Short mmCIF file of C-alpha atoms and ligand atoms in Angstrom, two decimals:
data_model
loop_
_atom_site.label_atom_id
_atom_site.label_comp_id
_atom_site.label_asym_id
_atom_site.label_seq_id
_atom_site.Cartn_x
_atom_site.Cartn_y
_atom_site.Cartn_z
CA UNK A 1 28.05 8.53 23.18
CA UNK A 2 30.34 11.46 22.55
CA UNK A 3 31.09 13.40 25.69
CA UNK A 4 30.65 17.12 26.24
CA UNK A 5 33.28 19.68 25.21
CA UNK A 6 35.86 20.00 27.98
CA UNK A 7 38.14 23.01 27.63
CA UNK A 8 41.32 23.33 29.68
CA UNK A 9 41.81 26.97 30.64
CA UNK A 10 44.54 26.73 33.19
CA UNK A 11 46.71 24.03 34.63
CA UNK A 12 43.86 22.71 36.75
CA UNK A 13 40.82 24.63 35.52
CA UNK A 14 38.32 23.19 33.06
CA UNK A 15 35.12 24.57 31.53
CA UNK A 16 32.60 22.04 30.28
CA UNK A 17 29.74 22.86 27.92
CA UNK A 18 26.54 20.92 28.55
CA UNK A 19 23.05 21.63 27.21
CA UNK A 20 23.26 25.41 26.71
CA UNK A 21 24.95 25.74 30.10
CA UNK A 22 28.45 25.34 31.55
CA UNK A 23 29.98 23.71 34.57
CA UNK A 24 33.50 24.03 35.91
CA UNK A 25 35.98 21.54 37.29
CA UNK A 26 38.88 22.62 39.54
CA UNK A 27 41.58 20.04 40.16
CA UNK A 28 44.10 19.61 42.92
CA UNK A 29 46.24 16.51 42.47
CA UNK A 30 43.73 13.63 42.68
CA UNK A 31 40.70 15.60 43.81
CA UNK A 32 38.17 17.78 42.03
CA UNK A 33 35.66 20.49 42.86
CA UNK A 34 32.61 20.63 40.59
CA UNK A 35 30.91 24.02 40.23
CA UNK A 36 27.34 23.66 38.93
CA UNK A 37 25.89 20.55 37.34
CA UNK A 38 23.87 21.32 34.22
CA UNK A 39 20.30 20.17 33.56
CA UNK A 40 18.97 16.87 34.95
CA UNK A 41 19.66 15.27 31.56
CA UNK A 42 23.30 16.39 31.75
CA UNK A 43 24.18 13.82 34.45
CA UNK A 44 25.95 11.43 32.01
CA UNK A 45 27.79 14.44 30.54
CA UNK A 46 28.95 15.53 34.00
CA UNK A 47 30.26 12.02 34.67
CA UNK A 48 31.87 11.90 31.23
CA UNK A 49 33.61 15.26 31.74
CA UNK A 50 35.21 13.98 34.95
CA UNK A 51 36.36 10.80 33.23
CA UNK A 52 37.78 12.81 30.31
CA UNK A 53 40.25 14.29 32.81
CA UNK A 54 41.28 10.79 33.82
CA UNK A 55 39.37 10.93 37.08
CA UNK A 56 36.47 9.02 38.58
CA UNK A 57 33.24 10.75 39.65
CA UNK A 58 34.15 9.69 43.20
CA UNK A 59 37.14 12.05 42.99
CA UNK A 60 34.77 15.04 43.11
CA UNK A 61 34.97 15.94 46.79
CA UNK A 62 32.23 18.58 46.70
CA UNK A 63 29.79 20.28 44.38
CA UNK A 64 29.38 24.05 44.66
CA UNK A 65 26.35 25.64 43.03
CA UNK A 66 26.26 29.26 41.90
CA UNK A 67 22.46 29.31 42.17
CA UNK A 68 19.62 26.84 42.33
CA UNK A 69 18.07 27.19 38.87
CA UNK A 70 17.34 23.92 37.06
CA UNK A 71 20.13 24.44 34.50
CA UNK A 72 22.78 24.63 37.25
CA UNK A 73 21.30 22.38 39.94
CA UNK A 74 19.78 19.77 37.57
CA UNK A 75 22.22 16.87 37.86
CA UNK A 76 23.63 17.76 41.26
CA UNK A 77 21.31 15.69 43.44
CA UNK A 78 21.51 12.62 41.22
CA UNK A 79 25.31 12.94 41.27
CA UNK A 80 25.18 13.08 45.07
CA UNK A 81 22.88 10.06 45.20
CA UNK A 82 25.37 8.02 43.14
CA UNK A 83 28.65 9.18 44.65
CA UNK A 84 27.80 10.76 48.01
CA UNK A 85 29.19 14.14 46.92
CA UNK A 86 28.15 16.93 49.32
CA UNK A 87 26.42 19.99 47.84
CA UNK A 88 27.17 23.50 49.06
CA UNK A 89 25.63 26.90 48.29
CA UNK A 90 25.51 30.36 49.80
CA UNK A 91 23.44 30.46 53.03
CA UNK A 92 20.88 32.63 51.18
CA UNK A 93 20.52 30.00 48.42
CA UNK A 94 20.21 26.80 50.48
CA UNK A 95 16.44 26.99 51.00
CA UNK A 96 16.02 27.63 47.28
CA UNK A 97 18.09 24.53 46.47
CA UNK A 98 15.98 22.51 48.89
CA UNK A 99 12.93 23.93 47.06
CA UNK A 100 11.43 25.42 50.17
CA UNK A 101 10.67 28.23 47.74
CA UNK A 102 11.29 28.86 44.04
CA UNK A 103 12.97 31.84 42.38
CA UNK A 104 12.69 30.49 38.86
CA UNK A 105 10.46 31.15 35.87
CA UNK A 106 7.33 29.03 35.83
CA UNK A 107 6.80 27.03 32.60
CA UNK A 108 3.91 29.35 31.70
CA UNK A 109 6.31 32.30 31.82
CA UNK A 110 8.58 30.56 29.33
CA UNK A 111 5.55 29.90 27.13
CA UNK A 112 4.66 33.60 27.34
CA UNK A 113 8.09 34.38 25.87
CA UNK A 114 7.99 31.89 22.99
CA UNK A 115 7.31 34.70 20.53
CA UNK A 116 10.78 36.11 21.12
CA UNK A 117 13.56 35.28 18.65
CA UNK A 118 15.42 32.03 19.30
CA UNK A 119 13.26 31.04 22.29
CA UNK A 120 11.33 28.14 20.73
CA UNK A 121 14.28 25.95 19.59
CA UNK A 122 16.04 26.65 22.91
CA UNK A 123 12.90 25.76 24.90
CA UNK A 124 12.52 22.47 23.02
CA UNK A 125 16.20 21.60 23.52
CA UNK A 126 16.27 22.31 27.24
CA UNK A 127 12.91 20.58 27.73
CA UNK A 128 14.55 17.40 26.39
CA UNK A 129 17.32 17.93 28.97
CA UNK A 130 14.75 18.03 31.77
CA UNK A 131 14.16 21.76 32.17
CA UNK A 132 10.55 21.12 33.15
CA UNK A 133 11.43 18.63 35.86
CA UNK A 134 11.19 19.53 39.52
CA UNK A 135 14.68 19.34 40.93
CA UNK A 136 15.74 19.78 44.51
CA UNK A 137 18.85 19.22 46.57
CA UNK A 138 17.34 18.39 49.97
CA UNK A 139 20.77 17.74 51.48
CA UNK A 140 22.23 21.07 50.35
CA UNK A 141 24.31 22.83 52.98
CA UNK A 142 25.69 26.36 53.36
CA UNK A 143 29.37 27.07 52.83
CA UNK A 144 31.28 29.58 54.97
CA UNK A 145 31.16 32.96 53.25
CA UNK A 146 34.49 34.44 54.23
CA UNK A 147 37.79 33.38 52.75
CA UNK A 148 38.74 30.46 50.52
CA UNK A 149 36.95 27.15 50.87
CA UNK A 150 39.05 24.15 51.87
CA UNK A 151 38.39 22.42 48.54
CA UNK A 152 40.41 21.73 45.38
CA UNK A 153 41.23 25.05 43.71
CA UNK A 154 40.58 26.98 46.97
CA UNK A 155 37.62 28.88 45.48
CA UNK A 156 36.50 32.01 47.31
CA UNK A 157 32.71 32.54 47.36
CA UNK A 158 31.66 36.03 46.25
CA UNK A 159 28.03 36.86 46.91
CA UNK A 160 26.49 38.35 43.77
CA UNK A 161 22.79 38.29 44.58
CA UNK A 162 20.39 39.53 41.92
CA UNK A 163 19.86 36.71 39.43
CA UNK A 164 18.69 34.85 42.56
CA UNK A 165 18.89 35.99 46.19
CA UNK A 166 21.90 33.85 47.06
CA UNK A 167 23.65 33.78 43.70
CA UNK A 168 27.38 33.38 44.25
CA UNK A 169 30.40 33.70 41.98
CA UNK A 170 33.65 31.98 42.85
CA UNK A 171 37.02 33.70 42.65
CA UNK A 172 39.88 31.29 42.04
CA UNK A 173 42.93 33.48 42.81
CA UNK A 174 45.46 30.74 42.05
CA UNK A 175 44.16 30.55 38.48
CA UNK A 176 43.32 34.26 38.14
CA UNK A 177 39.78 33.21 37.31
CA UNK A 178 36.22 34.09 38.22
CA UNK A 179 33.38 31.58 37.89
CA UNK A 180 30.55 34.05 37.41
CA UNK A 181 27.45 31.85 37.09
CA UNK A 182 24.63 33.96 35.66
CA UNK A 183 25.72 37.28 37.22
CA UNK A 184 27.82 37.94 34.09
CA UNK A 185 27.67 35.73 30.99
CA UNK A 186 29.38 35.81 27.60
CA UNK A 187 26.56 34.44 25.49
CA UNK A 188 23.31 32.52 25.68
CA UNK A 189 21.21 30.52 23.27
CA UNK A 190 18.76 33.44 23.37
CA UNK A 191 21.35 36.14 22.76
CA UNK A 192 22.37 37.24 19.25
CA UNK A 193 25.85 38.26 20.47
CA UNK A 194 28.82 36.80 22.29
CA UNK A 195 31.04 38.68 24.68
CA UNK A 196 30.45 39.84 28.24
CA UNK A 197 26.78 40.67 28.79
CA UNK A 198 23.90 40.39 31.22
CA UNK A 199 21.53 37.47 30.83
CA UNK A 200 18.03 38.24 29.48
CA UNK A 201 16.27 40.12 32.31
CA UNK A 202 13.22 37.88 32.36
CA UNK A 203 15.44 35.14 33.86
CA UNK A 204 16.34 37.32 36.85
CA UNK A 205 14.46 37.01 40.11
CA UNK A 206 15.92 40.29 41.35
CA UNK A 207 15.96 43.77 39.87
CA UNK A 208 18.21 45.28 37.21
CA UNK A 209 19.73 47.44 39.97
CA UNK A 210 20.68 44.31 41.92
CA UNK A 211 22.27 42.82 38.80
CA UNK A 212 24.32 46.02 38.40
CA UNK A 213 25.40 45.89 42.05
CA UNK A 214 26.59 42.33 41.50
CA UNK A 215 28.66 43.59 38.55
CA UNK A 216 30.26 46.16 40.85
CA UNK A 217 31.34 43.32 43.13
CA UNK A 218 32.80 41.31 40.24
CA UNK A 219 34.75 44.38 39.10
CA UNK A 220 36.70 44.35 42.37
CA UNK A 221 38.16 40.88 41.73
CA UNK A 222 41.70 40.49 40.46
CA UNK A 223 41.24 38.04 37.59
CA UNK A 224 41.81 37.85 33.86
CA UNK A 225 39.76 34.77 33.04
CA UNK A 226 35.97 34.78 33.14
CA UNK A 227 34.20 31.41 33.30
CA UNK A 228 30.48 32.12 32.95
CA UNK A 229 27.40 29.96 33.37
CA UNK A 230 26.51 30.54 29.72
CA UNK A 231 28.77 31.36 26.78
CA UNK A 232 32.47 30.77 26.16
CA UNK A 233 35.36 31.48 28.49
CA UNK A 234 36.57 35.07 28.16
CA UNK A 235 40.17 36.19 28.61
CA UNK A 236 41.01 39.70 29.75
CA UNK A 237 40.57 41.59 33.01
CA UNK A 238 37.19 40.86 34.55
CA UNK A 239 37.05 44.55 35.51
CA UNK A 240 37.21 45.47 31.79
CA UNK A 241 34.49 42.94 30.97
CA UNK A 242 32.25 44.55 33.58
CA UNK A 243 32.98 48.02 32.21
CA UNK A 244 32.08 46.88 28.70
CA UNK A 245 28.70 45.67 29.98
CA UNK A 246 28.11 48.87 31.97
CA UNK A 247 28.87 50.98 28.89
CA UNK A 248 26.65 48.81 26.70
CA UNK A 249 29.59 48.00 24.43
ZN1 LIG B 1 21.66 29.69 33.95
#
């Protein structure tokens, strides 16, 4: 099996491309933080990406999740079951991860959008990766929401609710990077363009106004590397990326 694409974007920062979705690895000496975990079917790819760096899955000391949609939470619980890795989200996202409620499109809503360009091949591909499976992280716990987390890379949670209620980006000041999840992406299988953009609105649980407020928050972060949930890494001030989206450029 060939492993997923693992791109090194800083001394200890890696972006991995799974099934139409990314996850991030932050390294500190022998330990790793995993941010997001792809679809359920991406579990072997998550393990492979860790091994590509010369590490063992057991070296991942924690998994952070930007938000509890199936394409970001999919492999997280299985990874925990195998390696005991704790799973942390924003306090507003924990119940969603435990599936006490769901802020995600129902399969019938995807079906209702199959007429749109590019949706059918994407839907078939992600279905094979387990998009229709019920996933939950019953052991998910909240992380503290002020200041850097005591984890490899010292990521700082930045609440960017809108895509889901507890959606969180992670600022990595030491690397000058922002892991933006789905609050700001640079492409998507359903998008005809690449470059900073908002994800298709029918994926958002919240309103367009909430998505724009989340952009305002991202614009305050001092970073020149954007690591989104979908699309390639983007170099340049995150503030400028946000302005380009606001201006519709
Ligand atoms: Zn996503």
